[in-house]
Amino acid sequence: MGKQKRQEDPPAGAPAWMNTFSDLMNLLLCFFVLLFSMSTVDAEKFEVIIASFQSHFSVLQGGGSSIGDGEMVGAGINQLPYYDTFYNPDANSSGKGQFQEDGSRTNADNSVIDRADPEDGTAQGGDDPELADNPDTDQNEAQLTDQQLQEQYEQKGLEESEQIAEEVQENTAKYGIQDQVEVSFNAQYVMITLNGAVLFDSGSEVIREDALPLVDKVGRILNHYKDNMIEVEGHTDNVPIHNGRFEDNNVLSMYRALSVADRLREVTKIDPAHIKSSGRGDYVPIADNSTAEGRALNRRVVIKIYNSYNLEEQS
């Protein structure tokens, strides 16, 4: 038998290609370290991204509300788009709208917007798997959030209307017409009521000469609210009109409102497009039409100053 040739031992150390591979990995590591060192994390933008995921995909705590631009949709329920006008400043500004450790979210004045409440079964993003997997629970959470937002929106409008009403009352006293007008307000607007008998003769739509100073002084007050929508409404009692100029009380009330609106356009600096007029006839009485006193109260002109939370509805 011939002598078997001895195989040569492989070279010592790692294969040669490992050097090239190691250099490539080092270069990639340096590249990503440089990218990371040049990047910055904007905390405010990060919170907005988190809130966006929360509202659109309901994958985070409290998924039923919306922060940011666009129509708000939660659990298949369309919400009022104008909520964003109220909600955005409190939630998207720096240092506002923070998520707390207990799952609650606060607005600008640190008051709680929504909070997990395990006792009534409306915990948002809780640890209970039965609640998390129940679509009915998600819908109830969205409905609850809608109600909370609507209540807060109306509260903001009510607060602004109250402030405007106080200013209007101060100015009526300043101009000496506090006994000739009545001021009231709600969550949508401030209402200035003028007695129709003071403004117009019976069956006429022309403002009396002695009533023009009253309308002009009301116009001076309205000049403070040039960015608000102003609506003038005419109202009558239920006694049928007996002249050939107007078909019925509806037409009479419409012309009376138009007369006051036109006068306000003349004496104020308000954009004419911001002043509207309408006739309501005898459909909205505030007193009993069976008495002379009640009918006198129902014959009136109402001037509404809409607050900033209800401008879109009136434009």
Coordinates of C-alpha atoms in Angstrom, one line a residue:
M1 CA 0.0 0.0 0.0
G2 CA 1.3 3.4 -0.9
K3 CA 2.0 6.0 1.7
Q4 CA -1.1 8.4 2.2
K5 CA -0.3 12.1 1.8
R6 CA -0.9 14.2 4.9
Q7 CA -3.4 17.1 4.5
E8 CA -2.2 20.6 5.2
D9 CA -3.6 22.4 8.3
P10 CA -5.9 25.4 7.5
P11 CA -4.3 28.8 8.1
A12 CA -4.6 30.1 11.7
G13 CA -7.1 32.9 12.6
A14 CA -10.4 34.0 11.1
P15 CA -11.1 33.8 7.4
A16 CA -10.0 36.8 5.3
W17 CA -13.5 37.9 4.5
M18 CA -14.3 38.5 8.1
N19 CA -12.0 41.5 8.1
T20 CA -14.1 43.1 5.3
F21 CA -17.3 42.3 7.0
S22 CA -16.2 43.7 10.3
D23 CA -15.1 47.0 8.6
L24 CA -18.6 47.2 7.0
M25 CA -20.3 46.7 10.3
N26 CA -18.2 49.4 11.9
L27 CA -18.9 51.8 9.1
L28 CA -22.7 51.2 9.4
L29 CA -22.5 51.7 13.2
C30 CA -20.7 55.0 12.8
F31 CA -23.2 56.1 10.2
F32 CA -26.3 55.4 12.4
V33 CA -24.5 57.0 15.4
L34 CA -24.0 60.2 13.4
L35 CA -27.7 60.1 12.3
F36 CA -28.8 59.8 15.9
S37 CA -26.4 62.5 17.1
M38 CA -27.8 65.0 14.6
S39 CA -31.5 64.2 15.3
T40 CA -33.6 65.8 18.0
V41 CA -36.9 64.7 19.7
D42 CA -39.6 67.4 19.8
A43 CA -41.6 66.6 22.9
E44 CA -44.6 68.6 21.7
K45 CA -44.7 66.9 18.3
F46 CA -44.3 63.6 19.9
E47 CA -47.4 64.2 22.1
V48 CA -49.4 65.3 19.0
I49 CA -48.4 62.0 17.3
I50 CA -49.5 60.0 20.3
A51 CA -52.8 61.9 20.5
S52 CA -53.3 61.3 16.8
F53 CA -52.9 57.5 17.2
Q54 CA -55.2 57.7 20.2
S55 CA -58.0 59.4 18.4
H56 CA -57.9 57.7 15.0
F57 CA -57.0 54.1 15.8
S58 CA -58.1 53.9 19.5
V59 CA -54.9 52.0 20.3
L60 CA -54.0 54.2 23.2
Q61 CA -55.7 55.3 26.3
G62 CA -58.9 57.3 25.9
G63 CA -59.5 56.4 22.2
G64 CA -62.7 58.2 21.4
S65 CA -61.6 61.8 21.4
S66 CA -59.7 63.8 18.8
I67 CA -56.9 66.4 18.9
G68 CA -55.9 68.3 15.8
D69 CA -57.4 69.3 12.5
G70 CA -60.1 67.4 10.7
E71 CA -63.4 65.7 11.4
M72 CA -63.4 63.9 14.7
V73 CA -64.5 60.2 14.6
G74 CA -64.6 57.9 17.6
A75 CA -66.0 54.3 17.6
G76 CA -68.0 55.0 14.4
I77 CA -69.6 58.1 15.9
N78 CA -69.2 61.4 14.0
Q79 CA -68.5 64.3 16.3
L80 CA -69.0 68.0 15.7
P81 CA -66.0 69.3 13.8
Y82 CA -66.1 72.6 15.5
Y83 CA -65.1 71.0 18.8
D84 CA -61.5 71.3 17.5
T85 CA -61.8 75.1 17.8
F86 CA -62.3 74.8 21.5
Y87 CA -60.2 71.7 22.1
N88 CA -57.1 72.4 20.1
P89 CA -55.7 75.4 22.1
D90 CA -56.0 73.4 25.4
A91 CA -54.6 70.1 24.0
N92 CA -52.0 71.0 21.4
S93 CA -50.1 73.9 22.9
S94 CA -46.9 73.5 24.7
G95 CA -47.3 72.2 28.3
K96 CA -51.0 71.7 27.8
G97 CA -53.2 68.6 27.3
Q98 CA -50.8 66.3 29.2
F99 CA -51.5 62.7 29.9
Q100 CA -51.2 61.8 33.6
E101 CA -50.0 58.6 35.2
D102 CA -53.6 57.7 36.3
G103 CA -54.8 57.8 32.7
S104 CA -56.4 61.2 33.0
R105 CA -55.8 64.1 30.6
T106 CA -55.7 67.7 31.7
N107 CA -56.3 71.0 29.8
A108 CA -54.8 74.5 30.1
D109 CA -56.0 75.2 33.6
N110 CA -55.0 71.7 34.8
S111 CA -58.6 70.5 35.2
V112 CA -59.2 66.9 34.2
I113 CA -60.8 66.4 30.8
D114 CA -61.4 62.7 31.1
R115 CA -60.4 60.1 33.7
A116 CA -60.5 56.4 33.9
D117 CA -63.3 55.3 36.2
P118 CA -63.3 51.5 36.8
E119 CA -66.3 51.7 39.2
D120 CA -68.8 52.6 36.5
G121 CA -67.3 50.4 33.8
T122 CA -66.1 53.3 31.6
A123 CA -62.4 52.8 32.2
Q124 CA -60.5 54.1 29.2
G125 CA -57.5 51.8 28.4
G126 CA -57.9 49.9 31.7
D127 CA -56.4 46.5 32.5
D128 CA -59.6 44.6 32.5
P129 CA -59.5 42.3 29.4
E130 CA -63.3 42.0 29.4
L131 CA -63.7 45.8 29.1
A132 CA -60.9 46.0 26.5
D133 CA -62.4 43.4 24.2
N134 CA -66.0 44.6 24.5
P135 CA -66.9 46.8 21.5
D136 CA -70.0 48.1 23.4
T137 CA -67.8 49.4 26.1
D138 CA -65.6 51.2 23.5
Q139 CA -68.8 52.9 22.1
N140 CA -70.0 53.9 25.5
E141 CA -66.5 55.5 26.2
A142 CA -66.8 57.4 22.9
Q143 CA -70.3 58.6 23.7
L144 CA -69.2 59.7 27.2
T145 CA -66.3 61.6 25.7
D146 CA -68.6 63.3 23.2
Q147 CA -70.9 64.4 26.1
Q148 CA -67.9 65.7 28.1
L149 CA -66.6 67.7 25.1
Q150 CA -70.0 69.2 24.4
E151 CA -70.6 70.2 28.0
Q152 CA -67.2 71.9 28.1
Y153 CA -67.8 73.6 24.8
E154 CA -71.1 74.9 25.9
Q155 CA -69.6 76.0 29.2
K156 CA -67.0 78.0 27.4
G157 CA -69.6 79.7 25.2
L158 CA -71.8 80.5 28.3
E159 CA -68.8 82.1 30.0
E160 CA -68.1 84.3 27.0
S161 CA -71.7 85.2 26.6
E162 CA -71.9 86.2 30.3
Q163 CA -68.8 88.4 29.9
I164 CA -70.3 90.1 26.8
A165 CA -73.7 90.6 28.6
E166 CA -71.9 92.4 31.5
E167 CA -70.1 94.7 29.1
V168 CA -73.4 95.4 27.2
Q169 CA -75.2 96.3 30.5
E170 CA -72.3 98.6 31.5
N171 CA -72.6 100.4 28.2
T172 CA -76.4 100.7 28.3
A173 CA -75.9 102.5 31.7
K174 CA -73.2 104.6 30.1
Y175 CA -75.5 105.7 27.3
G176 CA -78.5 106.1 29.6
I177 CA -80.7 103.5 27.9
Q178 CA -80.7 100.8 30.6
D179 CA -84.4 101.3 31.2
Q180 CA -85.3 101.0 27.5
V181 CA -83.6 97.7 26.7
E182 CA -83.4 94.3 28.3
V183 CA -80.2 92.2 28.2
S184 CA -80.1 88.4 28.6
F185 CA -77.7 85.7 27.4
N186 CA -77.3 81.9 26.9
A187 CA -74.5 79.6 25.7
Q188 CA -74.9 80.9 22.1
Y189 CA -75.5 84.6 22.2
V190 CA -76.3 87.8 24.1
M191 CA -79.8 89.1 23.5
I192 CA -80.8 92.8 23.5
T193 CA -84.6 93.3 23.5
L194 CA -86.2 96.5 22.4
N195 CA -89.9 97.3 22.9
G196 CA -91.6 97.4 19.5
A197 CA -94.1 100.0 20.6
V198 CA -91.2 102.4 21.3
L199 CA -89.7 101.8 17.9
F200 CA -92.7 101.6 15.5
D201 CA -96.2 103.0 15.2
S202 CA -99.0 100.4 14.9
G203 CA -98.9 98.6 11.6
S204 CA -95.7 100.4 10.4
E205 CA -92.2 99.3 9.7
V206 CA -90.6 102.7 9.7
I207 CA -88.6 103.5 12.9
R208 CA -90.1 106.5 14.7
E209 CA -88.0 109.7 14.7
D210 CA -87.9 109.8 18.5
A211 CA -86.6 106.1 18.6
L212 CA -83.7 106.6 16.2
P213 CA -81.3 107.8 19.0
L214 CA -82.1 104.6 20.9
V215 CA -81.2 102.5 17.9
D216 CA -78.0 104.6 17.3
K217 CA -76.9 104.1 20.9
V218 CA -77.4 100.3 20.6
G219 CA -75.2 100.6 17.4
R220 CA -72.4 102.2 19.4
I221 CA -72.5 99.2 21.8
L222 CA -72.4 96.8 18.9
N223 CA -69.3 98.5 17.5
H224 CA -67.4 96.7 20.2
Y225 CA -68.3 93.4 18.6
K226 CA -67.4 93.9 14.9
D227 CA -66.0 90.3 14.6
N228 CA -69.2 88.7 15.9
M229 CA -72.3 87.9 14.0
I230 CA -75.3 90.2 14.7
E231 CA -78.9 89.0 14.0
V232 CA -81.9 91.2 14.2
E233 CA -85.3 89.5 14.8
G234 CA -88.7 91.1 14.5
H235 CA -91.6 89.7 16.6
T236 CA -95.3 90.6 16.8
D237 CA -98.4 89.7 18.8
N238 CA -101.1 87.4 17.4
V239 CA -103.6 90.1 16.5
P240 CA -104.1 89.9 12.7
I241 CA -102.9 93.0 10.8
H242 CA -105.5 95.1 9.0
N243 CA -103.9 97.1 6.2
G244 CA -103.1 96.5 2.6
R245 CA -99.3 97.0 3.0
F246 CA -98.5 93.7 4.7
E247 CA -99.9 90.3 4.0
D248 CA -99.7 89.2 7.7
N249 CA -97.7 89.6 10.9
N250 CA -94.8 87.5 9.5
V251 CA -94.2 90.0 6.7
L252 CA -94.6 93.0 9.1
S253 CA -92.0 91.5 11.5
M254 CA -89.6 90.8 8.7
Y255 CA -89.7 94.4 7.5
R256 CA -89.3 95.8 11.0
A257 CA -86.2 93.7 11.6
L258 CA -84.9 94.8 8.2
S259 CA -85.4 98.5 9.1
V260 CA -83.4 98.1 12.3
A261 CA -80.7 96.1 10.6
D262 CA -80.4 98.7 7.8
R263 CA -80.1 101.5 10.5
L264 CA -77.4 99.6 12.3
R265 CA -75.5 99.2 9.0
E266 CA -75.6 102.9 8.5
V267 CA -74.5 104.0 12.0
T268 CA -71.9 101.3 12.8
K269 CA -68.6 100.2 11.5
I270 CA -69.7 96.6 11.4
D271 CA -69.2 94.6 8.2
P272 CA -72.8 94.7 6.6
A273 CA -72.4 91.0 5.9
H274 CA -72.2 90.4 9.7
I275 CA -75.6 91.8 10.3
K276 CA -78.6 89.6 9.5
S277 CA -82.3 90.1 9.9
S278 CA -85.4 87.8 10.1
G279 CA -89.1 88.0 10.9
R280 CA -90.5 85.6 13.4
G281 CA -94.1 86.9 13.4
D282 CA -96.1 85.7 16.5
Y283 CA -94.5 82.3 16.6
V284 CA -92.1 83.0 19.6
P285 CA -94.2 84.8 22.2
I286 CA -92.6 85.7 25.6
A287 CA -95.9 86.6 27.3
D288 CA -99.6 85.8 27.2
N289 CA -101.3 87.2 24.0
S290 CA -104.7 87.2 25.8
T291 CA -103.8 90.4 27.7
A292 CA -102.8 93.9 26.5
E293 CA -99.7 93.8 28.6
G294 CA -98.6 90.5 27.2
R295 CA -99.2 91.6 23.6
A296 CA -97.1 94.7 24.2
L297 CA -94.2 92.5 25.4
N298 CA -94.5 90.3 22.4
R299 CA -94.2 93.2 20.0
R300 CA -90.5 93.6 20.1
V301 CA -87.2 93.6 18.2
V302 CA -84.4 91.3 19.4
I303 CA -80.7 91.9 18.6
K304 CA -78.5 88.8 19.1
I305 CA -74.7 89.0 19.5
Y306 CA -73.3 85.5 18.8
N307 CA -70.2 84.5 20.8
S308 CA -67.1 83.3 19.1
Y309 CA -68.0 79.6 19.7
N310 CA -71.1 79.9 17.5
L311 CA -69.8 82.1 14.6
E312 CA -69.6 79.2 12.1
E313 CA -73.2 78.3 12.6
Q314 CA -74.3 81.8 11.7
S315 CA -72.0 82.7 8.9

